[in-house]
CSV table of C-alpha atoms in Angstrom, one decimal:
chain,number,residue,atom,x,y,z
D,1077,UNK,CA,6.6,-43.2,7.8
D,1078,UNK,CA,7.1,-46.4,9.5
D,1079,UNK,CA,10.7,-45.7,8.8
D,1080,UNK,CA,11.4,-43.3,11.2
D,1081,UNK,CA,11.3,-45.5,13.8
D,1082,UNK,CA,14.4,-47.8,13.0
D,1083,UNK,CA,16.7,-47.4,15.2
D,1084,UNK,CA,20.5,-46.6,13.5
D,1085,UNK,CA,22.5,-49.0,12.6
D,1086,UNK,CA,25.7,-50.0,15.0
D,1087,UNK,CA,29.1,-48.2,14.1
D,1088,UNK,CA,31.2,-51.0,13.5
D,1089,UNK,CA,31.3,-50.8,9.2
D,1090,UNK,CA,31.3,-55.3,9.5
D,1091,UNK,CA,28.1,-56.0,11.3
D,1092,UNK,CA,26.5,-53.4,9.3
D,1093,UNK,CA,27.0,-55.6,6.4
D,1094,UNK,CA,28.9,-58.5,7.1
D,1095,UNK,CA,25.4,-60.7,8.7
D,1096,UNK,CA,26.0,-63.7,10.1
D,1097,UNK,CA,23.1,-65.3,8.6
D,1098,UNK,CA,22.6,-64.0,5.3
D,1099,UNK,CA,26.1,-66.3,5.0
D,1100,UNK,CA,26.9,-69.8,3.6
D,1101,UNK,CA,28.0,-70.9,7.6
D,1102,UNK,CA,29.2,-74.1,5.2
D,1103,UNK,CA,31.4,-72.8,3.7
D,1104,UNK,CA,35.2,-73.7,4.4
D,1105,UNK,CA,35.8,-69.1,3.5
D,1106,UNK,CA,34.6,-68.4,6.3
D,1107,UNK,CA,35.3,-69.2,9.5
D,1108,UNK,CA,33.2,-68.3,12.8
D,1109,UNK,CA,33.8,-67.8,16.9
D,1110,UNK,CA,31.5,-69.7,19.2
D,1111,UNK,CA,29.9,-66.4,19.4
D,1112,UNK,CA,28.2,-65.8,16.0
D,1113,UNK,CA,31.9,-63.2,15.0
D,1114,UNK,CA,33.5,-63.1,11.7
D,1115,UNK,CA,36.6,-63.4,11.1
D,1116,UNK,CA,37.6,-63.6,7.8
D,1117,UNK,CA,40.9,-61.7,7.8
D,1118,UNK,CA,42.2,-62.4,4.9
D,1119,UNK,CA,39.0,-60.3,3.6
D,1120,UNK,CA,39.6,-58.1,6.3
D,1121,UNK,CA,43.1,-57.7,5.0
D,1122,UNK,CA,42.1,-56.6,1.1
D,1123,UNK,CA,39.3,-54.3,1.9
D,1124,UNK,CA,40.2,-53.1,5.0
D,1125,UNK,CA,41.8,-49.7,3.2
D,1126,UNK,CA,38.1,-49.2,1.6
D,1127,UNK,CA,35.9,-50.2,3.4
D,1128,UNK,CA,37.9,-47.3,5.9
D,1129,UNK,CA,37.5,-44.8,3.8
D,1130,UNK,CA,34.5,-44.9,3.2
D,1131,UNK,CA,33.6,-45.5,7.3
D,1132,UNK,CA,35.6,-42.2,7.4
D,1133,UNK,CA,33.7,-40.2,5.1
D,1134,UNK,CA,30.4,-41.0,4.7
D,1135,UNK,CA,30.1,-42.9,8.4
D,1136,UNK,CA,31.5,-40.2,10.1
D,1137,UNK,CA,33.5,-42.5,12.3
D,1138,UNK,CA,37.6,-42.4,13.1
D,1139,UNK,CA,40.2,-44.6,12.0
D,1140,UNK,CA,40.8,-46.8,14.1
D,1141,UNK,CA,44.4,-47.5,15.5
D,1142,UNK,CA,47.1,-49.7,16.0
D,1143,UNK,CA,48.0,-49.3,19.7
D,1144,UNK,CA,49.4,-53.4,20.2
D,1145,UNK,CA,52.9,-52.9,20.7
D,1146,UNK,CA,54.0,-54.6,18.2
D,1147,UNK,CA,56.6,-52.3,16.9
D,1148,UNK,CA,57.8,-54.1,13.5
D,1149,UNK,CA,53.4,-55.0,12.5
D,1150,UNK,CA,52.8,-51.4,13.9
D,1151,UNK,CA,54.3,-48.9,11.4
D,1152,UNK,CA,52.7,-44.7,12.0
D,1153,UNK,CA,51.7,-44.2,8.1
D,1154,UNK,CA,49.9,-47.9,7.0
D,1155,UNK,CA,46.8,-48.5,8.2
D,1156,UNK,CA,46.7,-51.9,9.1
D,1157,UNK,CA,46.5,-54.0,11.9
D,1158,UNK,CA,48.2,-56.4,13.1
D,1159,UNK,CA,46.8,-59.9,13.5
D,1160,UNK,CA,46.9,-59.2,17.3
D,1161,UNK,CA,45.1,-55.9,17.4
D,1162,UNK,CA,42.0,-58.7,14.4
D,1163,UNK,CA,42.7,-61.2,16.8
D,1164,UNK,CA,41.5,-59.2,19.9
D,1165,UNK,CA,38.9,-57.0,17.6
D,1166,UNK,CA,37.1,-59.2,16.7
D,1167,UNK,CA,36.5,-61.2,19.4
D,1168,UNK,CA,35.2,-57.9,21.5
D,1169,UNK,CA,33.1,-57.1,18.5
D,1170,UNK,CA,29.7,-57.2,19.3
D,1171,UNK,CA,27.0,-59.1,18.0
D,1172,UNK,CA,23.5,-56.5,18.3
D,1173,UNK,CA,23.0,-54.8,14.3
D,1174,UNK,CA,21.3,-51.7,16.0
D,1175,UNK,CA,22.7,-49.0,17.9
D,1176,UNK,CA,20.5,-46.7,20.2
D,1177,UNK,CA,22.2,-43.3,20.5
D,1178,UNK,CA,24.8,-43.1,17.8
D,1179,UNK,CA,26.3,-40.0,18.0
D,1180,UNK,CA,28.1,-38.6,14.2
D,1181,UNK,CA,31.1,-36.8,14.7
D,1182,UNK,CA,30.8,-34.5,11.5
D,1183,UNK,CA,32.4,-32.4,12.9
D,1184,UNK,CA,35.5,-33.6,11.6
D,1185,UNK,CA,37.9,-31.4,9.0
D,1186,UNK,CA,40.0,-32.4,6.0
D,1187,UNK,CA,37.4,-35.4,4.4
D,1188,UNK,CA,36.0,-35.2,1.2
D,1189,UNK,CA,32.5,-34.8,1.2
D,1190,UNK,CA,32.9,-32.1,4.7
D,1191,UNK,CA,34.5,-29.9,2.0
D,1192,UNK,CA,31.8,-30.6,-0.1
D,1193,UNK,CA,29.1,-29.6,1.9
D,1194,UNK,CA,30.1,-26.1,2.9
D,1195,UNK,CA,30.8,-25.4,-0.9
D,1196,UNK,CA,26.6,-26.6,-1.6
D,1197,UNK,CA,25.3,-25.5,1.8
D,1198,UNK,CA,22.2,-23.1,1.2
D,1199,UNK,CA,22.6,-20.0,3.0
D,1200,UNK,CA,19.3,-18.1,4.2
D,1201,UNK,CA,17.0,-16.8,1.3
D,1202,UNK,CA,16.1,-13.2,2.7
D,1203,UNK,CA,12.4,-12.0,2.4
D,1204,UNK,CA,12.8,-9.3,-1.5
D,1205,UNK,CA,12.1,-6.3,-0.7
D,1206,UNK,CA,8.5,-4.9,-2.4
D,1207,UNK,CA,8.8,-2.4,-4.1
D,1208,UNK,CA,5.9,0.1,-2.7
D,1209,UNK,CA,5.3,2.1,-5.8
D,1210,UNK,CA,5.1,6.3,-5.3
D,1211,UNK,CA,3.0,7.0,-7.7
D,1212,UNK,CA,-0.7,6.7,-7.2
D,1213,UNK,CA,-3.4,4.4,-9.5
D,1214,UNK,CA,-6.8,6.6,-8.9
D,1215,UNK,CA,-7.4,11.3,-8.6
D,1216,UNK,CA,-10.3,11.7,-7.8
D,1217,UNK,CA,-11.6,15.3,-7.9
D,1218,UNK,CA,-12.8,16.1,-4.0
D,1219,UNK,CA,-14.6,19.7,-5.2
D,1220,UNK,CA,-15.6,21.0,-1.5
D,1221,UNK,CA,-13.4,18.8,0.5
D,1222,UNK,CA,-13.0,21.1,2.9
D,1223,UNK,CA,-9.2,21.6,4.8
D,1224,UNK,CA,-9.8,21.0,9.0
D,1225,UNK,CA,-7.5,19.3,10.6
D,1226,UNK,CA,-10.6,18.7,12.5
D,1227,UNK,CA,-12.4,16.7,10.8
D,1228,UNK,CA,-12.7,12.6,9.3
D,1229,UNK,CA,-14.3,13.0,5.6
D,1230,UNK,CA,-13.2,10.0,4.0
D,1231,UNK,CA,-13.8,6.1,4.5
D,1232,UNK,CA,-14.2,2.6,3.0
D,1233,UNK,CA,-15.8,0.1,3.6
D,1234,UNK,CA,-16.2,-3.3,3.8
D,1235,UNK,CA,-18.2,-4.2,1.4
D,1236,UNK,CA,-15.7,-1.5,-0.9
D,1237,UNK,CA,-17.9,1.8,-0.6
D,1238,UNK,CA,-15.8,4.8,-0.4
D,1239,UNK,CA,-17.8,7.7,1.6
D,1240,UNK,CA,-16.6,11.3,1.3
D,1241,UNK,CA,-17.8,14.3,3.1
D,1242,UNK,CA,-18.1,17.7,0.7
D,1243,UNK,CA,-19.8,20.6,2.3
D,1244,UNK,CA,-23.7,19.8,3.6
D,1245,UNK,CA,-23.7,16.4,0.6
D,1246,UNK,CA,-22.2,12.6,1.2
D,1247,UNK,CA,-20.9,11.2,-1.4
D,1248,UNK,CA,-20.4,7.1,-1.8
D,1249,UNK,CA,-18.4,5.5,-4.5
D,1250,UNK,CA,-18.4,2.1,-5.4
D,1251,UNK,CA,-15.6,0.5,-6.1
D,1252,UNK,CA,-16.6,-2.1,-8.0
D,1253,UNK,CA,-18.6,-0.7,-11.2
D,1254,UNK,CA,-15.6,3.3,-10.6
D,1255,UNK,CA,-19.2,4.8,-10.2
D,1256,UNK,CA,-20.3,7.7,-7.4
D,1257,UNK,CA,-23.4,9.0,-6.4
D,1258,UNK,CA,-25.1,11.5,-3.4
D,1259,UNK,CA,-26.4,10.2,-0.8
D,1260,UNK,CA,-28.0,13.3,1.2
D,1261,UNK,CA,-27.7,16.8,0.8
D,1262,UNK,CA,-28.4,18.1,4.0
D,1263,UNK,CA,-28.3,21.9,3.4
D,1264,UNK,CA,-26.5,24.2,5.2
D,1265,UNK,CA,-26.0,21.5,8.3
D,1266,UNK,CA,-21.7,20.7,7.0
D,1267,UNK,CA,-20.7,17.2,8.1
D,1268,UNK,CA,-17.8,17.4,10.3
D,1269,UNK,CA,-17.5,13.8,9.7
D,1270,UNK,CA,-18.4,10.3,9.5
D,1271,UNK,CA,-17.4,5.8,9.7
D,1272,UNK,CA,-18.7,2.8,8.1
D,1273,UNK,CA,-19.1,-0.3,10.7
D,1274,UNK,CA,-17.7,-3.2,11.2
D,1275,UNK,CA,-19.7,-5.1,8.0
D,1276,UNK,CA,-19.9,-1.8,5.8
D,1277,UNK,CA,-24.2,-2.0,6.4
D,1278,UNK,CA,-24.3,0.6,8.8
D,1279,UNK,CA,-22.8,3.8,7.9
D,1280,UNK,CA,-22.4,7.1,10.5
D,1281,UNK,CA,-22.9,10.8,9.7
D,1282,UNK,CA,-21.8,13.7,12.3
D,1283,UNK,CA,-22.6,17.4,11.8
D,1284,UNK,CA,-21.2,20.5,13.2
D,1285,UNK,CA,-24.9,21.1,14.4
D,1286,UNK,CA,-24.0,17.9,17.1
D,1287,UNK,CA,-26.3,15.9,14.7
D,1288,UNK,CA,-25.5,11.9,14.8
D,1289,UNK,CA,-27.6,10.1,11.2
D,1290,UNK,CA,-27.5,6.5,10.8
D,1291,UNK,CA,-27.4,5.7,6.1
D,1292,UNK,CA,-28.0,2.5,5.1
D,1293,UNK,CA,-25.3,2.6,1.7
D,1294,UNK,CA,-26.4,-0.5,0.0
D,1295,UNK,CA,-30.7,1.1,-0.1
D,1296,UNK,CA,-29.4,4.7,0.5
D,1297,UNK,CA,-32.7,5.3,3.4
D,1298,UNK,CA,-31.4,6.8,6.7
D,1299,UNK,CA,-32.2,3.8,9.3
D,1300,UNK,CA,-31.9,6.7,12.5
D,1301,UNK,CA,-31.0,8.8,14.0
D,1302,UNK,CA,-28.7,10.9,17.3
D,1303,UNK,CA,-28.8,14.6,19.1
D,1304,UNK,CA,-26.0,13.5,22.0
D,1305,UNK,CA,-24.0,16.2,21.3
D,1306,UNK,CA,-24.4,20.0,21.5
D,1307,UNK,CA,-20.7,21.4,19.5
D,1308,UNK,CA,-19.7,19.9,16.3
D,1309,UNK,CA,-18.7,15.6,15.9
D,1310,UNK,CA,-15.2,15.7,15.2
D,1311,UNK,CA,-14.6,12.5,14.7
D,1312,UNK,CA,-16.8,8.8,14.8
D,1313,UNK,CA,-14.9,4.7,15.4
D,1314,UNK,CA,-18.1,2.5,15.0
D,1315,UNK,CA,-17.9,-1.4,15.4
D,1316,UNK,CA,-20.4,-3.3,14.8
D,1317,UNK,CA,-23.9,-1.6,16.7
D,1318,UNK,CA,-21.7,-0.3,19.3
D,1319,UNK,CA,-21.2,3.6,17.7
D,1320,UNK,CA,-18.8,5.7,19.8
D,1321,UNK,CA,-18.5,10.3,19.3
D,1322,UNK,CA,-16.3,12.9,20.1
D,1323,UNK,CA,-16.9,16.6,19.6
D,1324,UNK,CA,-16.5,19.8,20.6
D,1325,UNK,CA,-17.5,20.1,24.3
D,1326,UNK,CA,-15.4,17.6,24.8
D,1327,UNK,CA,-17.6,14.1,25.6
D,1328,UNK,CA,-16.9,10.9,24.4
D,1329,UNK,CA,-20.9,9.1,23.8
D,1330,UNK,CA,-20.9,5.4,24.0
D,1331,UNK,CA,-24.1,4.7,21.3
D,1332,UNK,CA,-26.0,0.9,21.2
D,1333,UNK,CA,-27.3,1.7,17.3
D,1334,UNK,CA,-30.0,-0.9,18.6
D,1335,UNK,CA,-31.7,1.2,21.4
D,1336,UNK,CA,-33.0,4.2,21.8
D,1337,UNK,CA,-31.0,8.0,22.4
D,1338,UNK,CA,-31.5,7.3,25.7
D,1339,UNK,CA,-29.2,4.3,26.8
D,1340,UNK,CA,-26.1,6.0,26.4
D,1341,UNK,CA,-23.0,6.9,27.8
D,1342,UNK,CA,-21.4,9.3,28.0
D,1343,UNK,CA,-17.8,9.7,29.1
D,1344,UNK,CA,-16.2,13.5,30.1
D,1345,UNK,CA,-12.3,12.5,31.1
D,1346,UNK,CA,-11.3,16.1,28.6
D,1347,UNK,CA,-11.0,18.9,28.6
D,1348,UNK,CA,-11.2,20.1,25.3
D,1349,UNK,CA,-12.0,19.0,21.8
D,1350,UNK,CA,-11.9,15.3,21.7
D,1351,UNK,CA,-10.6,15.1,17.7
D,1352,UNK,CA,-9.4,11.4,17.3
D,1353,UNK,CA,-11.5,7.8,18.1
D,1354,UNK,CA,-10.7,4.1,17.7
D,1355,UNK,CA,-12.2,1.3,18.8
D,1356,UNK,CA,-8.7,-2.0,18.7
D,1357,UNK,CA,-9.8,-5.1,16.8
D,1358,UNK,CA,-11.8,-6.3,18.8
D,1359,UNK,CA,-13.5,-3.2,19.9
D,1360,UNK,CA,-13.3,-4.4,23.6
D,1361,UNK,CA,-10.8,-0.9,24.3
D,1362,UNK,CA,-11.1,2.8,22.8
D,1363,UNK,CA,-9.0,5.3,22.7
D,1364,UNK,CA,-9.5,8.9,22.4
D,1365,UNK,CA,-7.2,11.7,21.6
D,1366,UNK,CA,-7.7,14.9,22.6
D,1367,UNK,CA,-6.7,18.8,22.1
D,1368,UNK,CA,-5.4,18.9,25.5
D,1369,UNK,CA,-3.1,16.1,24.4
D,1370,UNK,CA,-5.0,13.6,26.3
D,1371,UNK,CA,-4.9,10.0,25.0
D,1372,UNK,CA,-7.7,7.9,26.6
D,1373,UNK,CA,-8.0,4.0,26.8
D,1374,UNK,CA,-11.7,2.8,27.6
D,1375,UNK,CA,-13.1,-0.3,29.2
D,1376,UNK,CA,-15.9,-1.8,27.5
D,1377,UNK,CA,-16.8,-2.8,29.8
D,1378,UNK,CA,-16.3,-1.3,32.8
D,1379,UNK,CA,-16.9,3.2,31.2
D,1380,UNK,CA,-16.9,4.7,34.5
D,1381,UNK,CA,-13.3,5.8,34.3
D,1382,UNK,CA,-10.6,5.5,31.6
D,1383,UNK,CA,-8.4,2.3,32.2
D,1384,UNK,CA,-5.3,4.6,31.6
D,1385,UNK,CA,-4.2,7.9,30.3
D,1386,UNK,CA,-1.4,8.6,28.8
D,1387,UNK,CA,1.0,11.7,28.6
D,1388,UNK,CA,3.6,12.7,26.7
D,1389,UNK,CA,1.6,14.0,23.9
D,1390,UNK,CA,2.6,17.9,23.3
D,1391,UNK,CA,0.0,19.4,21.0
D,1392,UNK,CA,-3.7,17.2,20.2
D,1393,UNK,CA,-3.7,14.0,20.1
D,1394,UNK,CA,-5.7,12.8,15.8
D,1395,UNK,CA,-3.9,9.6,14.6
D,1396,UNK,CA,-5.0,7.0,16.4
D,1397,UNK,CA,-4.8,3.2,14.9
D,1398,UNK,CA,-4.7,0.0,16.2
D,1399,UNK,CA,-1.5,-2.9,16.0
D,1400,UNK,CA,-3.4,-5.4,14.2
D,1401,UNK,CA,-0.8,-8.1,14.6
D,1402,UNK,CA,-0.1,-7.5,18.9
D,1403,UNK,CA,-4.3,-7.1,20.2
D,1404,UNK,CA,-1.8,-4.8,23.1
D,1405,UNK,CA,-0.3,-2.3,21.0
D,1406,UNK,CA,-1.8,1.3,20.5
D,1407,UNK,CA,-0.1,3.6,18.2
D,1408,UNK,CA,-1.5,8.2,18.3
D,1409,UNK,CA,0.2,10.8,17.2
D,1410,UNK,CA,0.3,14.3,17.3
D,1411,UNK,CA,-0.2,17.9,15.2
D,1412,UNK,CA,2.1,20.7,14.4
D,1413,UNK,CA,3.7,21.1,18.2
D,1414,UNK,CA,4.7,17.5,18.6
D,1415,UNK,CA,4.6,15.7,14.9
D,1416,UNK,CA,5.6,12.3,17.1
D,1417,UNK,CA,4.6,8.4,16.1
D,1418,UNK,CA,4.6,6.3,19.4
D,1419,UNK,CA,3.3,3.1,19.8
D,1420,UNK,CA,1.8,2.7,23.6
D,1421,UNK,CA,1.7,-1.5,25.9
D,1422,UNK,CA,-2.1,-0.5,27.0
D,1423,UNK,CA,-0.9,-4.0,29.5
D,1424,UNK,CA,1.5,-2.4,31.2
D,1425,UNK,CA,0.8,1.6,29.7
D,1426,UNK,CA,4.6,2.3,28.9
D,1427,UNK,CA,5.8,4.1,25.7
D,1428,UNK,CA,6.8,1.5,23.4
D,1429,UNK,CA,9.4,3.8,21.0
D,1430,UNK,CA,8.4,7.7,20.0
D,1431,UNK,CA,9.2,8.6,16.3
D,1432,UNK,CA,9.5,12.0,15.1
D,1433,UNK,CA,7.9,12.1,11.9
D,1434,UNK,CA,9.2,16.4,11.8
D,1435,UNK,CA,5.4,17.0,10.2
D,1436,UNK,CA,2.3,17.6,11.3
D,1437,UNK,CA,-0.1,13.7,11.7
D,1438,UNK,CA,-2.9,13.8,10.2
D,1439,UNK,CA,-3.7,10.7,10.1
D,1440,UNK,CA,-2.3,6.7,11.2
D,1441,UNK,CA,-3.4,3.7,9.9
D,1442,UNK,CA,-1.9,0.3,10.1
D,1443,UNK,CA,-2.2,-2.1,7.5
D,1444,UNK,CA,-4.3,-5.1,8.2
D,1445,UNK,CA,-1.3,-8.2,6.5
D,1446,UNK,CA,1.6,-7.4,8.2
D,1447,UNK,CA,4.2,-4.7,10.1
D,1448,UNK,CA,3.5,-2.1,9.1
D,1449,UNK,CA,1.9,1.3,8.7
D,1450,UNK,CA,0.9,4.9,7.4
D,1451,UNK,CA,1.0,8.2,8.2
D,1452,UNK,CA,-0.1,11.4,6.4
D,1453,UNK,CA,1.4,14.3,6.9
D,1454,UNK,CA,0.4,18.2,6.7
D,1455,UNK,CA,3.1,21.6,8.1
D,1456,UNK,CA,6.6,21.0,9.0
D,1457,UNK,CA,9.3,23.3,9.0
D,1458,UNK,CA,11.2,21.7,6.7
D,1459,UNK,CA,9.4,21.9,3.3
D,1460,UNK,CA,10.5,19.1,2.1
D,1461,UNK,CA,7.7,17.1,4.6
D,1462,UNK,CA,4.9,18.2,3.7
D,1463,UNK,CA,2.2,17.1,2.8
D,1464,UNK,CA,4.1,13.8,3.1
D,1465,UNK,CA,2.6,10.2,3.2
D,1466,UNK,CA,4.7,8.0,5.2
D,1467,UNK,CA,4.9,4.5,4.8
D,1468,UNK,CA,6.6,2.6,7.9
D,1469,UNK,CA,8.4,-1.5,8.9
D,1470,UNK,CA,8.5,-2.6,12.2
D,1471,UNK,CA,10.1,-5.5,13.2
D,1472,UNK,CA,8.6,-8.3,15.1
D,1473,UNK,CA,9.0,-7.9,18.5
D,1474,UNK,CA,8.6,-3.3,18.3
D,1475,UNK,CA,11.1,-3.0,20.6
D,1476,UNK,CA,13.8,-1.8,17.4
D,1477,UNK,CA,12.5,2.1,15.8
D,1478,UNK,CA,10.7,1.7,12.9
D,1479,UNK,CA,11.9,2.6,9.1
D,1480,UNK,CA,10.6,4.6,6.8
D,1481,UNK,CA,10.2,2.6,3.5
D,1482,UNK,CA,8.6,4.3,1.4
D,1483,UNK,CA,7.9,8.4,1.2
D,1484,UNK,CA,4.4,9.4,-1.1
D,1485,UNK,CA,4.3,12.3,-3.1
D,1486,UNK,CA,1.2,13.4,-5.0
D,1487,UNK,CA,-1.1,16.4,-3.1
D,1488,UNK,CA,0.2,19.6,-2.5
D,1489,UNK,CA,-2.4,21.0,1.3
D,1490,UNK,CA,-2.4,19.3,4.3
D,1491,UNK,CA,-3.0,15.3,4.3
D,1492,UNK,CA,-5.2,15.2,6.8
D,1493,UNK,CA,-7.5,12.0,5.3
D,1494,UNK,CA,-6.8,8.2,5.2
D,1495,UNK,CA,-9.3,5.3,5.2
D,1496,UNK,CA,-7.8,1.5,4.1
D,1497,UNK,CA,-9.8,-0.9,1.2
D,1498,UNK,CA,-11.2,-3.8,2.0
D,1499,UNK,CA,-8.2,-6.1,1.6
D,1500,UNK,CA,-5.5,-4.1,2.8
D,1501,UNK,CA,-3.6,-3.6,0.0
D,1502,UNK,CA,-4.5,0.0,-0.9
D,1503,UNK,CA,-5.6,3.6,1.3
D,1504,UNK,CA,-6.8,6.0,0.4
D,1505,UNK,CA,-5.4,9.7,1.1
D,1506,UNK,CA,-7.4,12.9,0.7
D,1507,UNK,CA,-7.2,16.6,0.8
D,1508,UNK,CA,-9.0,19.8,0.9
D,1509,UNK,CA,-8.4,23.1,-0.7
D,1510,UNK,CA,-6.2,25.5,1.4
D,1511,UNK,CA,-4.3,28.9,1.1
D,1512,UNK,CA,-1.2,29.2,-0.4
D,1513,UNK,CA,2.0,31.3,1.4
D,1514,UNK,CA,1.0,34.4,-1.2
D,1515,UNK,CA,-2.5,34.2,-0.3
D,1516,UNK,CA,-3.6,32.2,-3.5
D,1517,UNK,CA,-6.1,29.6,-2.9
D,1518,UNK,CA,-4.4,26.3,-4.0
D,1519,UNK,CA,-7.4,23.2,-5.2
D,1520,UNK,CA,-5.8,20.4,-4.2
D,1521,UNK,CA,-9.2,19.0,-3.6
D,1522,UNK,CA,-8.7,15.6,-4.6
D,1523,UNK,CA,-8.4,11.9,-3.9
D,1524,UNK,CA,-5.9,9.4,-4.7
D,1525,UNK,CA,-5.5,5.9,-4.4
D,1526,UNK,CA,-1.7,4.1,-3.1
D,1527,UNK,CA,-0.9,1.1,-3.2
D,1528,UNK,CA,0.7,0.3,-0.1
D,1529,UNK,CA,0.8,-2.9,1.0
D,1530,UNK,CA,1.8,-6.1,0.9
D,1531,UNK,CA,-1.6,-9.3,0.2
D,1532,UNK,CA,-2.6,-11.0,3.2
D,1533,UNK,CA,-1.0,-14.3,3.5
D,1534,UNK,CA,-2.2,-17.3,2.4
D,1535,UNK,CA,-2.5,-20.4,4.6
D,1536,UNK,CA,-1.1,-23.4,5.0
D,1537,UNK,CA,-2.9,-26.5,4.0
D,1538,UNK,CA,-2.4,-29.5,5.9
D,1539,UNK,CA,-5.5,-31.7,4.5
D,1540,UNK,CA,-3.3,-34.3,2.8
D,1541,UNK,CA,-1.0,-34.8,5.7
D,1542,UNK,CA,-1.1,-38.7,7.7
D,1543,UNK,CA,-1.7,-36.8,10.6
D,1544,UNK,CA,-4.7,-34.7,10.3
D,1545,UNK,CA,-7.5,-35.0,12.5
D,1546,UNK,CA,-10.0,-36.3,9.7
D,1547,UNK,CA,-7.7,-38.9,8.4
D,1548,UNK,CA,-7.3,-41.0,11.3
D,1549,UNK,CA,-10.1,-42.2,12.2
D,1550,UNK,CA,-9.5,-44.0,16.2
D,1551,UNK,CA,-12.0,-47.4,16.6
């Protein structure tokens, strides 16, 4: 690494390649002036053309033209110096071998090497477009999966366990063994919401009567239960030990799972049913969406009132997610009367962009590894857009409008349920049965697995670097 600290050489080609100290000063072939400069004029004349060619094409130095007044010696078509200029040049020659801040004219035109550089110049490589398969790689039957816009019945834990609410029963599907088992069955009390905590060590289940149960999905044991709501619990969002629950009673309840039910916070700022809840990536902000078309942002450090009340939607706000790349950006999706995705900056409260999907938005999830997100859809005036899954891509600054990069088909009823895999690459979608236009029951009670997002980038290791903190010892 020491060579980068050597100063650049002087642009004087004679001083570069004919160092006085390396010559035999006693030889008669060389004459040395008092200032130790070389004035071997015979060699200079013989090699001048070749030296100029090298200097022009390799060192990018401009050719010196003779500007003396002797017209007999100064021929425009000749590149030779006259005797007067040679002697004058030798007297002014500098002795310094190195020159500081040397500027090279690399923009000179017409030189052979410049033309060669243009030919071999490499264009910046463009990232190849990642192809997303339009076919689900796995399909599971989910008999009894209801088609209810105000329920959230699907989740995927960090431990690769999928939970699904089918009527009054909760089932677990283990990704490693590809086997399923029944966790619980409440007979007459229908499951309306479920959600894993961040580590996957707890599964929270909400019921139609307002009951919430906390289960250990590994041991398949119930740990505790809460009755914080008087009506149906339609949405849950749990960070490690703090559970947020939304109900038909229009309240949001924040419950610490390590404490008794008495020590909970009740947030009563929605005027209708709470249909969407989502903690941000760090768990310090909570977004709640209601059937009153409001999106409220709560600061976990001060829950007396919402930090922001974001208005603009004209239908229920069920689909809510947070950007994994920019913590201050929240995404929300509206229902049938307002099938739009809105991106909000919670630091300023401003709307970053609005995307019209032309179809009811059931769920939204943001990729953990990229600036992409997925939306699932239901009703639409355009039949070709009904019951679809859209993959969207955002630019880094989020100012340019999101681009739809893929459309997935497979469900023939509303795609209301959505979950993201632990590695952030795959999603699982769910759709329940429903009556079609001919009053016939459409049996589409299935779960579909899709590979849609890019893998996480591998971090580059700099451990072998000379400047690595562990490689340098300061005494």
